[in-house]
Every structure is written in C-alpha cells, then in structure tokens.
Amino acid sequence: MQTTSLALHTDKYQINMMYAHWVNGTHKRKAVFEAYFRKLPFGNGYAVFAGLERIVNYISQLRFTMEDIEFLSKQPENYDPVFLEELLQFSFEGTIHSMKEGAIVFPDEPLIRVEGTIMETQLVETAILNFMNYQTLIATKASRIKQVAQQDTLLEFGTRRAQEADAAIWGARASYVAGFHATSNMLAGEQFGIPTAGTHAHSWVQSFMSEQEAFDVYAKVLPDQVTLLVDTFDTLNSGVPHAIKTAKWLESQGKRMNAIRLDSGDLAYLSIQARQMLDDAGLHYVKIVASNDLDENTIFNLKAQGARIDTWGVGTQLITASDQPSLGGVYKLVEREVNGEMLPTLKISANPEKVSTPGKKEVYRIIDPKHGKAIADYICYPEEEQPLQGGPLKLFNPLHPYLKKTVTRYEAVNMLEPIFVNGRKVYDLPTLDEIRAYHKEQLNLFWPEYQRKLNPEIYRVNISPAAWNMKQKLIAEHVKSTEE
C-alpha cells in the first residue's frame, strides 16, 4: 500500500547521513543550506521563481508515518530501532527564508535558505530541489512564451504529455504564474482556481456522419462556448466553410461563435487564409486558435510570417520544457556549527563556477529610484548594513573582479522573506492572482534588454567585498592545507 506521507520523498543518502549523524551524536548540530542554480535555462536573461507553495505545504505536513518506519526497518542498513522511533516524533523546527513566487531571479543567488539541525536540513533537500527546480523551469519557459506572444491569449495544453499527474497539475500552475491565461487541466482548475479552456477533439468530428453535423450539434449543446476544430479533413475547403455556416446559425439564435482552432499544417498560411474567409463572411469577431507543438521559437517565427493567430495552445514543449528538461538547481552547505559557533564553509571544485560562496547570505535588489529599474542584485551577509543604510555601494563581477561599478543613489529591497521561523509558519501564502500580479511588477523592474528572447543583456549579480574576501580566505586556507 502506498503511503500518503512525503517524508520519504527524499534520496536514500539523506536518510543514511541523518543516521550516521545520529550515531555519531552530531545530528543536532546547526547548519545552514542555500538552494540556487548556476546557469539560466533556455539561454534566457532571467528565471521565474516558483514552487514555494508546494514547499510550504510539504514542510508543514512533514511527518514520518508508521508505514514509513516499517519500510525503513526493512532496509539493508539495519537502522537502530531507537533512531526509527525518534523519526516518528520528527517535525521540522528550523527556519526557512525564500524568494516570493513570481520573483525574477538569477544564477548563483540564494533562492531558498534553510537553517536548522543538520538532520532536518539534510532531510528536506531533495524535496525542496524537486519542487523548486521543476516549477521554476516551467514558469521560466512560460514567461519566455509570454514575452513573444505579448497581448495574445495563452492556453496551457500539456497534461497528456506531462511526466505524470503531478507534473501536469503543478506545471499548469507554474505557467499561470508566469502569465498564461488558462489551462485545459480540470484538476488544476479545481485545485488552484485557474481558468479552464477547451474545445473538442478530432474524434468528435469523426464520430458524426459529416463535419457539418458535428459542428452544428456541438454549437447547439454549448452555444456560448463554441470553438470548432477545423482541420480534421481539409481546413480551407471543408473545415472553415462548415464553421462559417455554424457561426451564421448561431447568429440567427442571437449567439456568437468564439473561435476556430488550427492544429496542423502551415499555421501561418492557414491562419491568413482562414482570417480572410471569416472576414469576408462578416465574422470579424471570430478568433483563431492555434496548437500543434508550439513554443516561443515557433510562435516568434509564425508572427514574423504574418500569422493571424489570436490564441496559442501550448502543450508538450512547455510542460516538458523539451529544449532543457531540467533546471539543475543545487542545495549547498554554507555554514555549520563548530564548538558552538557558526562558521562559514564552502565547496571546492575543479570547475571554478561550482565553487560555492561561504556563509549565510541575504539578497538585495538594487533599484535606480530615478527610472524605477533594477541595477543589480547584491549578495551580502545579514550583519552587513550598507545596502539598507545607503551610501556608495561597490558592485563587481565575482568571476571578473575588474568589472566594477559604484552606485550612490539606490533603493535596496531584501528579496528573501521569512517563511518558517523555528518551525512555525510566519508567511501567509498569497493567492495565485496575487502571485501573477507580483510577477508582473517584477518584470516591470527590468529593462527590455534583459527580457528579450535572443541574446539578452546579462544582469549583474554581485557579492559584497566581505563575502568575496571570506571566499578567497577559505580557498587560500584549503590550498595551503593541501600543500602541507
């Protein structure tokens, strides 16, 4: 029987490390981890943070069940029964700070910070990354599509191609966060209040003796929600003419047909011809919906070809993020307790971009008050007061320190919100519409150069001199220790 608990939604090495700490007596030592990603997906100029609501629900309900314990007791590691009994009493008592959902985010800055005992901070790593990585990836893909489609209507149609039900439902939500208008997934609509949209399948048309009969019956049953799929047989010689006849019948009933849908063929050519046919019939109000493996690149090219499409149904390429199916977010230890004192720590790597920045950190968005636009993100230690106090702020590229800039007039906005404090939830989850509105506000902070689909300008993410010096100090100490 499958357990409903998510406590074991983790990698086995997390349980093994928890057990090893418990046996070693170090399981209650304090630790700080930060979750972030190193590279923007899709070659985009930014990412859209998503997944916080599911993380909050996961942490709030994090408990081991008797079924979980029974399963763990059968593992070849032969965990001590006393350890397993202790897991039954487990609840998360740590502190979590996070970006708000819908935030515009960038590489190498903490999106989520987790503080607590090494045992609890280790346990939650896998689930946090799972939820953050997938939803942030899909929200970013959706935002790219939104940038290309601009004022057009966007429908999420990905359920049948998603990697299982959870991906379909939470992917629909992430898409809505980033600006999509509706989803075809009814469960996502029910759970999150996302508007739902749908037409009919080719099988509806095939199940009648004629295409005209299929259209007419559909219109009679749903006279206020008529969008007809016109490419089952021959789009221009059959589908559109029959749809026009149905639209005229609806007019005689005092109703209006919403749209026709194209799902195959040369969408640019077919939409141009269909638009002309509809207009010639006096049906200027009838919209054209297009689907068929669309993404931001296809939509961009169709627009360049003059396609007359009002609404885009985007499925497979969005819900699977097919051109980059993973974000690659990581969760790294940045501070640990040693003899009762919290000390910064870092990960050394042969790949320079993988060397972490030590210490618990805050992220400030530096805003130019004159233009109301973001200048840079500034990463520093909590005890550093300069970003909030004002005064000259030195910005330099951590990979290329000679690239420097000093700003004197700015507003500093702390991007990390307290979500849990000592195990108690202190953050009220916003509604989905509030998250969408926040995302729009975030986009308005950035010049178009950072948002364009191709060759976006690189946004500055800077670390404070104190963080930079600590990183160099720890690297030097490590190098010295290996040479001795």
Tab-separated table of C-alpha atoms in Angstrom:
chain	number	residue	atom	x	y	z
A	1	MET	CA	0.000	0.000	0.000
A	2	GLN	CA	1.404	3.409	-0.990
A	3	THR	CA	1.954	5.867	1.859
A	4	THR	CA	0.477	9.367	1.595
A	5	SER	CA	3.388	10.834	3.562
A	6	LEU	CA	6.108	12.780	1.728
A	7	ALA	CA	8.725	12.230	4.437
A	8	LEU	CA	10.389	9.593	2.257
A	9	HIS	CA	10.229	11.815	-0.815
A	10	THR	CA	13.983	12.021	-0.466
A	11	ASP	CA	17.160	10.303	-1.617
A	12	LYS	CA	18.384	7.382	0.414
A	13	TYR	CA	21.720	9.013	1.121
A	14	GLN	CA	19.868	11.708	3.094
A	15	ILE	CA	18.488	9.059	5.455
A	16	ASN	CA	21.900	7.421	5.664
A	17	MET	CA	23.592	10.732	6.516
A	18	MET	CA	20.913	11.503	9.094
A	19	TYR	CA	21.506	8.086	10.661
A	20	ALA	CA	25.282	8.493	10.614
A	21	HIS	CA	24.970	11.890	12.331
A	22	TRP	CA	22.615	10.340	14.892
A	23	VAL	CA	25.010	7.500	15.666
A	24	ASN	CA	27.882	9.991	15.813
A	25	GLY	CA	25.953	12.272	18.140
A	26	THR	CA	26.212	15.223	15.733
A	27	HIS	CA	22.624	15.182	14.477
A	28	LYS	CA	21.619	18.276	16.474
A	29	ARG	CA	24.448	20.462	15.278
A	30	LYS	CA	23.227	23.569	13.479
A	31	ALA	CA	23.664	24.028	9.749
A	32	VAL	CA	22.664	26.468	7.013
A	33	PHE	CA	21.985	25.399	3.419
A	34	GLU	CA	21.151	27.551	0.398
A	35	ALA	CA	19.364	26.474	-2.786
A	36	TYR	CA	20.238	28.148	-6.069
A	37	PHE	CA	21.021	27.418	-9.711
A	38	ARG	CA	24.206	28.140	-11.609
A	39	LYS	CA	23.015	28.711	-15.175
A	40	LEU	CA	19.912	30.322	-16.657
A	41	PRO	CA	17.680	27.895	-18.590
A	42	PHE	CA	16.970	28.228	-22.329
A	43	GLY	CA	19.622	30.944	-22.750
A	44	ASN	CA	17.102	33.321	-21.175
A	45	GLY	CA	18.029	36.574	-19.449
A	46	TYR	CA	16.239	35.663	-16.220
A	47	ALA	CA	14.312	32.894	-14.458
A	48	VAL	CA	10.945	32.965	-12.673
A	49	PHE	CA	10.977	31.510	-9.178
A	50	ALA	CA	8.094	29.107	-8.477
A	51	GLY	CA	7.308	26.148	-6.235
A	52	LEU	CA	7.127	27.876	-2.854
A	53	GLU	CA	3.511	26.961	-2.118
A	54	ARG	CA	4.236	23.270	-2.503
A	55	ILE	CA	7.377	23.592	-0.402
A	56	VAL	CA	5.411	25.326	2.366
A	57	ASN	CA	2.757	22.597	2.328
A	58	TYR	CA	5.444	19.905	2.347
A	59	ILE	CA	7.283	21.386	5.336
A	60	SER	CA	4.027	21.995	7.234
A	61	GLN	CA	2.970	18.353	6.884
A	62	LEU	CA	6.391	16.730	7.190
A	63	ARG	CA	5.946	13.673	9.393
A	64	PHE	CA	7.056	10.043	9.298
A	65	THR	CA	4.200	7.539	9.381
A	66	MET	CA	4.231	4.037	10.782
A	67	GLU	CA	4.295	2.789	7.180
A	68	ASP	CA	7.431	4.870	6.568
A	69	ILE	CA	9.102	3.469	9.657
A	70	GLU	CA	8.170	-0.099	8.733
A	71	PHE	CA	9.707	0.417	5.302
A	72	LEU	CA	12.906	1.871	6.792
A	73	SER	CA	13.172	-1.037	9.221
A	74	LYS	CA	13.455	-3.435	6.284
A	75	GLN	CA	16.394	-1.642	4.654
A	76	PRO	CA	19.759	-3.440	4.467
A	77	GLU	CA	21.388	-0.677	6.556
A	78	ASN	CA	19.665	-2.136	9.648
A	79	TYR	CA	18.895	1.244	11.193
A	80	ASP	CA	18.786	1.197	15.002
A	81	PRO	CA	15.136	0.905	16.173
A	82	VAL	CA	15.761	3.799	18.586
A	83	PHE	CA	16.637	6.019	15.604
A	84	LEU	CA	13.483	4.942	13.809
A	85	GLU	CA	11.415	5.625	16.903
A	86	GLU	CA	12.904	9.112	17.034
A	87	LEU	CA	11.867	9.689	13.427
A	88	LEU	CA	8.252	9.065	14.468
A	89	GLN	CA	8.488	12.159	16.677
A	90	PHE	CA	10.096	14.277	13.950
A	91	SER	CA	8.743	17.637	12.863
A	92	PHE	CA	10.575	20.463	11.137
A	93	GLU	CA	11.703	23.047	13.696
A	94	GLY	CA	14.078	25.040	11.545
A	95	THR	CA	13.922	28.426	9.815
A	96	ILE	CA	13.383	28.981	6.091
A	97	HIS	CA	13.741	32.165	4.060
A	98	SER	CA	12.732	32.231	0.402
A	99	MET	CA	12.184	34.372	-2.637
A	100	LYS	CA	8.499	35.084	-3.270
A	101	GLU	CA	6.847	33.117	-6.051
A	102	GLY	CA	6.874	35.027	-9.304
A	103	ALA	CA	10.155	36.763	-8.474
A	104	ILE	CA	12.655	37.357	-11.256
A	105	VAL	CA	15.813	35.505	-10.209
A	106	PHE	CA	19.327	34.894	-11.462
A	107	PRO	CA	22.197	32.393	-11.173
A	108	ASP	CA	24.236	31.935	-8.014
A	109	GLU	CA	21.907	33.837	-5.688
A	110	PRO	CA	20.131	32.057	-2.818
A	111	LEU	CA	16.510	31.370	-3.721
A	112	ILE	CA	15.823	29.439	-0.523
A	113	ARG	CA	17.808	29.406	2.723
A	114	VAL	CA	17.267	26.609	5.247
A	115	GLU	CA	18.576	26.776	8.832
A	116	GLY	CA	18.223	24.123	11.497
A	117	THR	CA	19.828	20.956	12.770
A	118	ILE	CA	21.961	19.074	10.271
A	119	MET	CA	19.450	16.243	10.476
A	120	GLU	CA	16.395	18.268	9.435
A	121	THR	CA	18.177	20.484	6.906
A	122	GLN	CA	19.560	17.370	5.209
A	123	LEU	CA	16.177	15.614	5.090
A	124	VAL	CA	14.360	18.379	3.179
A	125	GLU	CA	16.985	18.905	0.468
A	126	THR	CA	15.638	16.521	-2.164
A	127	ALA	CA	12.008	17.596	-1.972
A	128	ILE	CA	12.838	21.307	-1.954
A	129	LEU	CA	15.005	20.929	-5.049
A	130	ASN	CA	12.403	18.752	-6.756
A	131	PHE	CA	9.620	21.301	-6.282
A	132	MET	CA	11.786	24.362	-6.931
A	133	ASN	CA	13.602	23.025	-9.982
A	134	TYR	CA	10.555	21.840	-11.899
A	135	GLN	CA	8.196	24.707	-11.233
A	136	THR	CA	10.870	27.384	-11.745
A	137	LEU	CA	11.812	25.752	-15.043
A	138	ILE	CA	8.222	25.667	-16.336
A	139	ALA	CA	7.450	29.194	-15.113
A	140	THR	CA	10.552	30.455	-16.935
A	141	LYS	CA	9.565	28.659	-20.138
A	142	ALA	CA	6.051	30.093	-19.854
A	143	SER	CA	7.450	33.581	-19.330
A	144	ARG	CA	9.553	33.248	-22.494
A	145	ILE	CA	6.448	32.309	-24.439
A	146	LYS	CA	4.586	35.230	-22.874
A	147	GLN	CA	7.343	37.629	-23.960
A	148	VAL	CA	6.867	36.523	-27.579
A	149	ALA	CA	3.072	36.311	-27.553
A	150	GLN	CA	2.697	39.685	-25.792
A	151	GLN	CA	-1.041	40.533	-25.693
A	152	ASP	CA	-2.258	37.259	-27.231
A	153	THR	CA	-4.178	34.709	-25.172
A	154	LEU	CA	-2.119	31.739	-23.956
A	155	LEU	CA	-3.619	28.350	-23.064
A	156	GLU	CA	-1.693	25.575	-21.318
A	157	PHE	CA	-2.489	22.282	-23.091
A	158	GLY	CA	0.265	19.991	-21.754
A	159	THR	CA	-1.419	17.433	-19.491
A	160	ARG	CA	-1.329	14.384	-21.753
A	161	ARG	CA	2.386	14.846	-22.489
A	162	ALA	CA	3.484	15.728	-18.955
A	163	GLN	CA	5.579	13.350	-16.883
A	164	GLU	CA	2.666	12.110	-14.746
A	165	ALA	CA	-0.173	13.874	-12.932
A	166	ASP	CA	1.857	15.983	-10.501
A	167	ALA	CA	3.884	17.485	-13.332
A	168	ALA	CA	0.725	18.304	-15.270
A	169	ILE	CA	-1.025	19.980	-12.336
A	170	TRP	CA	1.897	21.934	-10.900
A	171	GLY	CA	3.188	22.738	-14.379
A	172	ALA	CA	-0.179	24.292	-15.202
A	173	ARG	CA	0.095	26.373	-12.047
A	174	ALA	CA	3.649	27.498	-12.856
A	175	SER	CA	2.520	28.517	-16.336
A	176	TYR	CA	-0.316	30.579	-14.882
A	177	VAL	CA	2.103	32.321	-12.501
A	178	ALA	CA	4.144	33.475	-15.497
A	179	GLY	CA	1.222	34.876	-17.460
A	180	PHE	CA	-0.713	32.082	-19.164
A	181	HIS	CA	-4.444	32.744	-19.118
A	182	ALA	CA	-5.997	29.289	-18.743
A	183	THR	CA	-5.321	25.549	-18.642
A	184	SER	CA	-7.026	22.534	-20.166
A	185	ASN	CA	-6.400	20.590	-16.925
A	186	MET	CA	-9.606	20.476	-14.926
A	187	LEU	CA	-7.918	19.275	-11.725
A	188	ALA	CA	-5.512	22.226	-11.834
A	189	GLY	CA	-8.541	24.449	-12.305
A	190	GLU	CA	-10.261	22.919	-9.312
A	191	GLN	CA	-7.234	22.935	-7.007
A	192	PHE	CA	-5.823	26.360	-7.846
A	193	GLY	CA	-8.691	28.341	-9.320
A	194	ILE	CA	-7.000	28.629	-12.709
A	195	PRO	CA	-9.478	29.405	-15.525
A	196	THR	CA	-10.040	26.368	-17.732
A	197	ALA	CA	-10.396	26.250	-21.508
A	198	GLY	CA	-11.015	23.580	-24.106
A	199	THR	CA	-12.614	22.858	-27.465
A	200	HIS	CA	-13.236	19.386	-28.884
A	201	ALA	CA	-11.115	16.633	-30.429
A	202	HIS	CA	-10.894	15.326	-33.977
A	203	SER	CA	-12.739	12.263	-32.708
A	204	TRP	CA	-15.832	14.420	-32.109
A	205	VAL	CA	-15.956	15.272	-35.799
A	206	GLN	CA	-15.149	11.709	-36.850
A	207	SER	CA	-17.997	10.327	-34.725
A	208	PHE	CA	-20.671	12.010	-36.916
A	209	MET	CA	-21.781	11.349	-40.462
A	210	SER	CA	-20.492	14.749	-41.560
A	211	GLU	CA	-18.295	17.575	-40.328
A	212	GLN	CA	-21.194	19.998	-40.606
A	213	GLU	CA	-23.379	17.835	-38.388
A	214	ALA	CA	-20.598	17.593	-35.818
A	215	PHE	CA	-20.188	21.378	-35.710
A	216	ASP	CA	-23.920	22.059	-35.553
A	217	VAL	CA	-24.568	19.596	-32.724
A	218	TYR	CA	-21.672	20.985	-30.713
A	219	ALA	CA	-22.968	24.532	-31.191
A	220	LYS	CA	-26.470	23.550	-30.088
A	221	VAL	CA	-25.193	21.895	-26.928
A	222	LEU	CA	-22.693	24.642	-25.950
A	223	PRO	CA	-23.926	27.758	-27.756
A	224	ASP	CA	-21.927	30.180	-25.560
A	225	GLN	CA	-18.627	28.272	-25.730
A	226	VAL	CA	-18.178	27.368	-29.400
A	227	THR	CA	-14.651	26.909	-30.697
A	228	LEU	CA	-14.515	24.496	-33.619
A	229	LEU	CA	-11.539	22.385	-34.650
A	230	VAL	CA	-11.425	22.801	-38.432
A	231	ASP	CA	-8.531	20.606	-39.641
A	232	THR	CA	-9.970	17.076	-39.326
A	233	PHE	CA	-10.339	16.664	-43.104
A	234	ASP	CA	-9.479	19.767	-45.147
A	235	THR	CA	-9.023	23.052	-43.313
A	236	LEU	CA	-9.778	25.576	-46.075
A	237	ASN	CA	-12.094	23.557	-48.336
A	238	SER	CA	-14.118	21.887	-45.605
A	239	GLY	CA	-13.417	22.920	-42.023
A	240	VAL	CA	-13.576	26.702	-42.280
A	241	PRO	CA	-16.596	26.801	-44.652
A	242	HIS	CA	-18.539	24.462	-42.367
A	243	ALA	CA	-17.558	26.524	-39.311
A	244	ILE	CA	-18.822	29.648	-41.076
A	245	LYS	CA	-22.209	28.004	-41.642
A	246	THR	CA	-22.388	27.067	-37.963
A	247	ALA	CA	-21.426	30.617	-36.984
A	248	LYS	CA	-24.206	32.025	-39.141
A	249	TRP	CA	-26.708	29.663	-37.499
A	250	LEU	CA	-25.507	30.863	-34.080
A	251	GLU	CA	-26.047	34.464	-35.174
A	252	SER	CA	-29.642	33.569	-36.062
A	253	GLN	CA	-30.011	32.401	-32.464
A	254	GLY	CA	-28.571	35.636	-31.091
A	255	LYS	CA	-25.242	33.963	-30.245
A	256	ARG	CA	-21.656	34.359	-31.417
A	257	MET	CA	-19.079	31.706	-32.139
A	258	ASN	CA	-15.873	32.233	-30.167
A	259	ALA	CA	-13.202	30.846	-32.461
A	260	ILE	CA	-11.905	28.222	-34.837
A	261	ARG	CA	-8.844	26.117	-33.999
A	262	LEU	CA	-5.988	25.050	-36.263
A	263	ASP	CA	-3.995	22.038	-35.102
A	264	SER	CA	-1.920	21.021	-38.127
A	265	GLY	CA	-0.445	22.183	-41.397
A	266	ASP	CA	1.141	25.515	-42.292
A	267	LEU	CA	-0.281	27.568	-39.457
A	268	ALA	CA	0.867	30.897	-40.912
A	269	TYR	CA	-0.698	30.306	-44.330
A	270	LEU	CA	-3.838	28.634	-42.988
A	271	SER	CA	-4.472	31.363	-40.411
A	272	ILE	CA	-4.080	34.106	-43.019
A	273	GLN	CA	-6.479	32.378	-45.396
A	274	ALA	CA	-8.941	31.481	-42.648
A	275	ARG	CA	-8.916	35.046	-41.365
A	276	GLN	CA	-9.783	36.316	-44.843
A	277	MET	CA	-12.605	33.791	-45.206
A	278	LEU	CA	-14.052	34.700	-41.808
A	279	ASP	CA	-13.822	38.422	-42.510
A	280	ASP	CA	-15.420	38.030	-45.930
A	281	ALA	CA	-18.320	36.265	-44.174
A	282	GLY	CA	-18.696	39.170	-41.756
A	283	LEU	CA	-17.299	37.159	-38.856
A	284	HIS	CA	-14.634	39.634	-37.785
A	285	TYR	CA	-15.262	38.749	-34.140
A	286	VAL	CA	-14.392	35.048	-34.558
A	287	LYS	CA	-10.882	34.418	-33.220
A	288	ILE	CA	-8.302	31.947	-34.459
A	289	VAL	CA	-6.708	29.497	-32.017
A	290	ALA	CA	-3.582	27.530	-32.967
A	291	SER	CA	-1.948	24.493	-31.396
A	292	ASN	CA	0.487	21.764	-32.575
A	293	ASP	CA	3.841	21.535	-30.743
A	294	LEU	CA	4.199	25.268	-30.261
A	295	ASP	CA	6.887	27.022	-28.251
A	296	GLU	CA	8.360	30.518	-28.099
A	297	ASN	CA	10.510	29.921	-31.170
A	298	THR	CA	7.656	28.641	-33.320
A	299	ILE	CA	5.363	31.452	-32.195
A	300	PHE	CA	8.063	34.040	-32.885
A	301	ASN	CA	8.556	32.669	-36.409
A	302	LEU	CA	4.817	32.440	-37.110
A	303	LYS	CA	4.396	36.063	-36.114
A	304	ALA	CA	7.277	37.020	-38.384
A	305	GLN	CA	5.414	35.287	-41.243
A	306	GLY	CA	2.291	37.358	-40.598
A	307	ALA	CA	0.196	34.628	-38.982
A	308	ARG	CA	-3.275	35.828	-37.955
A	309	ILE	CA	-3.497	33.894	-34.706
A	310	ASP	CA	-5.120	35.326	-31.578
A	311	THR	CA	-4.770	32.456	-29.108
A	312	TRP	CA	-1.981	29.914	-28.691
A	313	GLY	CA	-2.498	26.475	-27.171
A	314	VAL	CA	0.920	25.385	-25.919
A	315	GLY	CA	1.405	21.850	-24.663
A	316	THR	CA	4.306	19.426	-24.979
A	317	GLN	CA	7.124	21.920	-25.451
A	318	LEU	CA	6.020	23.873	-22.373
A	319	ILE	CA	5.056	21.204	-19.845
A	320	THR	CA	8.178	19.113	-20.542
A	321	ALA	CA	10.493	22.089	-21.169
A	322	SER	CA	11.674	19.922	-24.031
A	323	ASP	CA	14.678	22.022	-25.057
A	324	GLN	CA	16.036	21.936	-21.479
A	325	PRO	CA	14.158	19.464	-19.300
A	326	SER	CA	15.901	20.298	-16.001
A	327	LEU	CA	16.987	23.435	-14.156
A	328	GLY	CA	19.952	21.981	-12.300
A	329	GLY	CA	19.353	23.778	-9.021
A	330	VAL	CA	21.645	22.785	-6.139
A	331	TYR	CA	21.492	22.858	-2.339
A	332	LYS	CA	24.789	23.621	-0.644
A	333	LEU	CA	26.001	23.774	2.943
A	334	VAL	CA	27.251	27.337	3.579
A	335	GLU	CA	27.537	27.467	7.376
A	336	ARG	CA	27.987	24.877	10.116
A	337	GLU	CA	28.254	24.731	13.880
A	338	VAL	CA	31.738	24.075	15.288
A	339	ASN	CA	32.154	24.035	19.072
A	340	GLY	CA	29.003	26.077	19.497
A	341	GLU	CA	29.985	28.700	16.917
A	342	MET	CA	28.532	29.072	13.412
A	343	LEU	CA	31.342	29.143	10.847
A	344	PRO	CA	31.168	29.694	7.068
A	345	THR	CA	32.107	26.800	4.833
A	346	LEU	CA	32.453	26.341	1.082
A	347	LYS	CA	32.614	23.637	-1.542
A	348	ILE	CA	35.816	23.487	-3.584
A	349	SER	CA	35.621	22.228	-7.170
A	350	ALA	CA	37.882	21.777	-10.166
A	351	ASN	CA	35.213	23.733	-12.047
A	352	PRO	CA	35.521	27.384	-10.897
A	353	GLU	CA	31.815	28.072	-11.430
A	354	LYS	CA	30.991	25.313	-8.915
A	355	VAL	CA	32.972	26.823	-6.033
A	356	SER	CA	30.295	27.980	-3.597
A	357	THR	CA	30.211	31.284	-1.714
A	358	PRO	CA	30.537	30.626	2.037
A	359	GLY	CA	28.304	31.949	4.788
A	360	LYS	CA	24.616	32.646	5.330
A	361	LYS	CA	23.582	35.375	2.904
A	362	GLU	CA	20.884	37.883	2.034
A	363	VAL	CA	19.931	39.040	-1.471
A	364	TYR	CA	19.102	42.684	-2.126
A	365	ARG	CA	17.671	44.011	-5.367
A	366	ILE	CA	19.280	47.387	-6.043
A	367	ILE	CA	16.801	49.764	-7.691
A	368	ASP	CA	17.568	53.023	-9.503
A	369	PRO	CA	14.960	55.411	-7.981
A	370	LYS	CA	15.076	57.737	-10.984
A	371	HIS	CA	13.930	55.144	-13.525
A	372	GLY	CA	12.409	52.570	-11.172
A	373	LYS	CA	14.556	49.857	-12.743
A	374	ALA	CA	16.814	47.206	-11.235
A	375	ILE	CA	20.552	47.892	-11.448
A	376	ALA	CA	21.894	44.695	-9.902
A	377	ASP	CA	21.361	42.054	-7.237
A	378	TYR	CA	23.677	42.338	-4.247
A	379	ILE	CA	24.541	39.315	-2.107
A	380	CYS	CA	25.918	40.007	1.358
A	381	TYR	CA	25.950	38.749	4.940
A	382	PRO	CA	22.966	39.534	7.226
A	383	GLU	CA	25.115	41.638	9.540
A	384	GLU	CA	26.173	43.963	6.712
A	385	GLU	CA	24.150	47.160	6.996
A	386	GLN	CA	25.299	49.153	3.985
A	387	PRO	CA	22.613	48.135	1.454
A	388	LEU	CA	19.837	49.350	3.765
A	389	GLN	CA	21.688	52.385	5.115
A	390	GLY	CA	22.564	53.739	1.679
A	391	GLY	CA	25.866	55.295	0.725
A	392	PRO	CA	28.269	54.199	-2.021
A	393	LEU	CA	27.793	50.560	-2.935
A	394	LYS	CA	30.622	48.837	-4.745
A	395	LEU	CA	29.444	46.341	-7.364
A	396	PHE	CA	31.876	43.977	-9.018
A	397	ASN	CA	31.590	40.792	-11.007
A	398	PRO	CA	32.703	37.880	-8.761
A	399	LEU	CA	34.118	35.974	-11.748
A	400	HIS	CA	35.749	39.058	-13.242
A	401	PRO	CA	36.501	41.435	-10.332
A	402	TYR	CA	37.970	44.106	-12.622
A	403	LEU	CA	34.439	44.785	-13.887
A	404	LYS	CA	33.417	47.332	-11.240
A	405	LYS	CA	30.710	49.900	-10.701
A	406	THR	CA	29.815	52.107	-7.734
A	407	VAL	CA	26.253	53.311	-7.162
A	408	THR	CA	25.354	56.086	-4.728
A	409	ARG	CA	21.600	56.645	-5.168
A	410	TYR	CA	19.550	53.491	-4.888
A	411	GLU	CA	16.843	51.603	-3.062
A	412	ALA	CA	17.675	48.172	-1.645
A	413	VAL	CA	14.886	45.568	-1.469
A	414	ASN	CA	15.516	42.390	0.538
A	415	MET	CA	14.382	39.522	-1.684
A	416	LEU	CA	14.365	36.727	0.924
A	417	GLU	CA	11.182	36.515	3.002
A	418	PRO	CA	10.915	34.592	6.295
A	419	ILE	CA	8.632	31.615	5.688
A	420	PHE	CA	9.203	29.429	8.783
A	421	VAL	CA	10.849	30.610	11.998
A	422	ASN	CA	11.811	27.892	14.466
A	423	GLY	CA	9.321	25.546	12.846
A	424	ARG	CA	6.401	27.995	12.912
A	425	LYS	CA	4.957	29.238	9.625
A	426	VAL	CA	5.064	33.051	9.621
A	427	TYR	CA	4.252	33.633	5.948
A	428	ASP	CA	0.734	33.895	4.581
A	429	LEU	CA	0.646	32.296	1.168
A	430	PRO	CA	-0.649	34.771	-1.428
A	431	THR	CA	-3.414	33.912	-3.850
A	432	LEU	CA	-2.448	32.820	-7.332
A	433	ASP	CA	-3.686	36.109	-8.771
A	434	GLU	CA	-1.536	37.998	-6.259
A	435	ILE	CA	1.464	35.946	-7.377
A	436	ARG	CA	0.725	36.770	-11.032
A	437	ALA	CA	0.478	40.457	-10.163
A	438	TYR	CA	3.788	40.295	-8.278
A	439	HIS	CA	5.414	38.643	-11.283
A	440	LYS	CA	4.231	41.498	-13.499
A	441	GLU	CA	5.640	44.018	-11.014
A	442	GLN	CA	8.936	42.154	-11.070
A	443	LEU	CA	9.119	42.216	-14.864
A	444	ASN	CA	8.480	45.957	-14.845
A	445	LEU	CA	11.662	46.423	-12.809
A	446	PHE	CA	13.804	45.245	-15.717
A	447	TRP	CA	14.686	46.979	-18.955
A	448	PRO	CA	13.583	45.162	-22.150
A	449	GLU	CA	17.205	44.283	-22.899
A	450	TYR	CA	17.162	41.743	-20.060
A	451	GLN	CA	13.867	40.214	-21.190
A	452	ARG	CA	14.397	39.643	-24.903
A	453	LYS	CA	14.356	36.080	-26.201
A	454	LEU	CA	17.605	36.228	-28.169
A	455	ASN	CA	20.947	37.393	-26.754
A	456	PRO	CA	19.583	39.080	-23.628
A	457	GLU	CA	21.760	41.520	-21.736
A	458	ILE	CA	23.467	39.900	-18.729
A	459	TYR	CA	22.114	41.200	-15.436
A	460	ARG	CA	24.610	41.946	-12.660
A	461	VAL	CA	24.679	39.614	-9.654
A	462	ASN	CA	27.315	40.844	-7.217
A	463	ILE	CA	28.661	39.703	-3.872
A	464	SER	CA	29.792	42.079	-1.174
A	465	PRO	CA	33.508	42.660	-0.519
A	466	ALA	CA	33.082	40.856	2.817
A	467	ALA	CA	31.637	37.761	1.137
A	468	TRP	CA	34.271	37.918	-1.598
A	469	ASN	CA	37.119	38.209	0.929
A	470	MET	CA	35.753	35.328	3.002
A	471	LYS	CA	35.572	33.154	-0.097
A	472	GLN	CA	39.170	33.963	-1.056
A	473	LYS	CA	40.328	33.385	2.530
A	474	LEU	CA	38.770	29.924	2.739
A	475	ILE	CA	40.073	28.962	-0.687
A	476	ALA	CA	43.580	30.059	0.337
A	477	GLU	CA	43.349	28.104	3.575
A	478	HIS	CA	42.291	24.993	1.676
A	479	VAL	CA	45.119	25.353	-0.842
A	480	LYS	CA	47.640	25.830	1.960
A	481	SER	CA	46.402	22.779	3.843
A	482	THR	CA	46.750	20.583	0.763
A	483	GLU	CA	50.304	21.799	0.164
A	484	GLU	CA	51.475	20.996	3.680
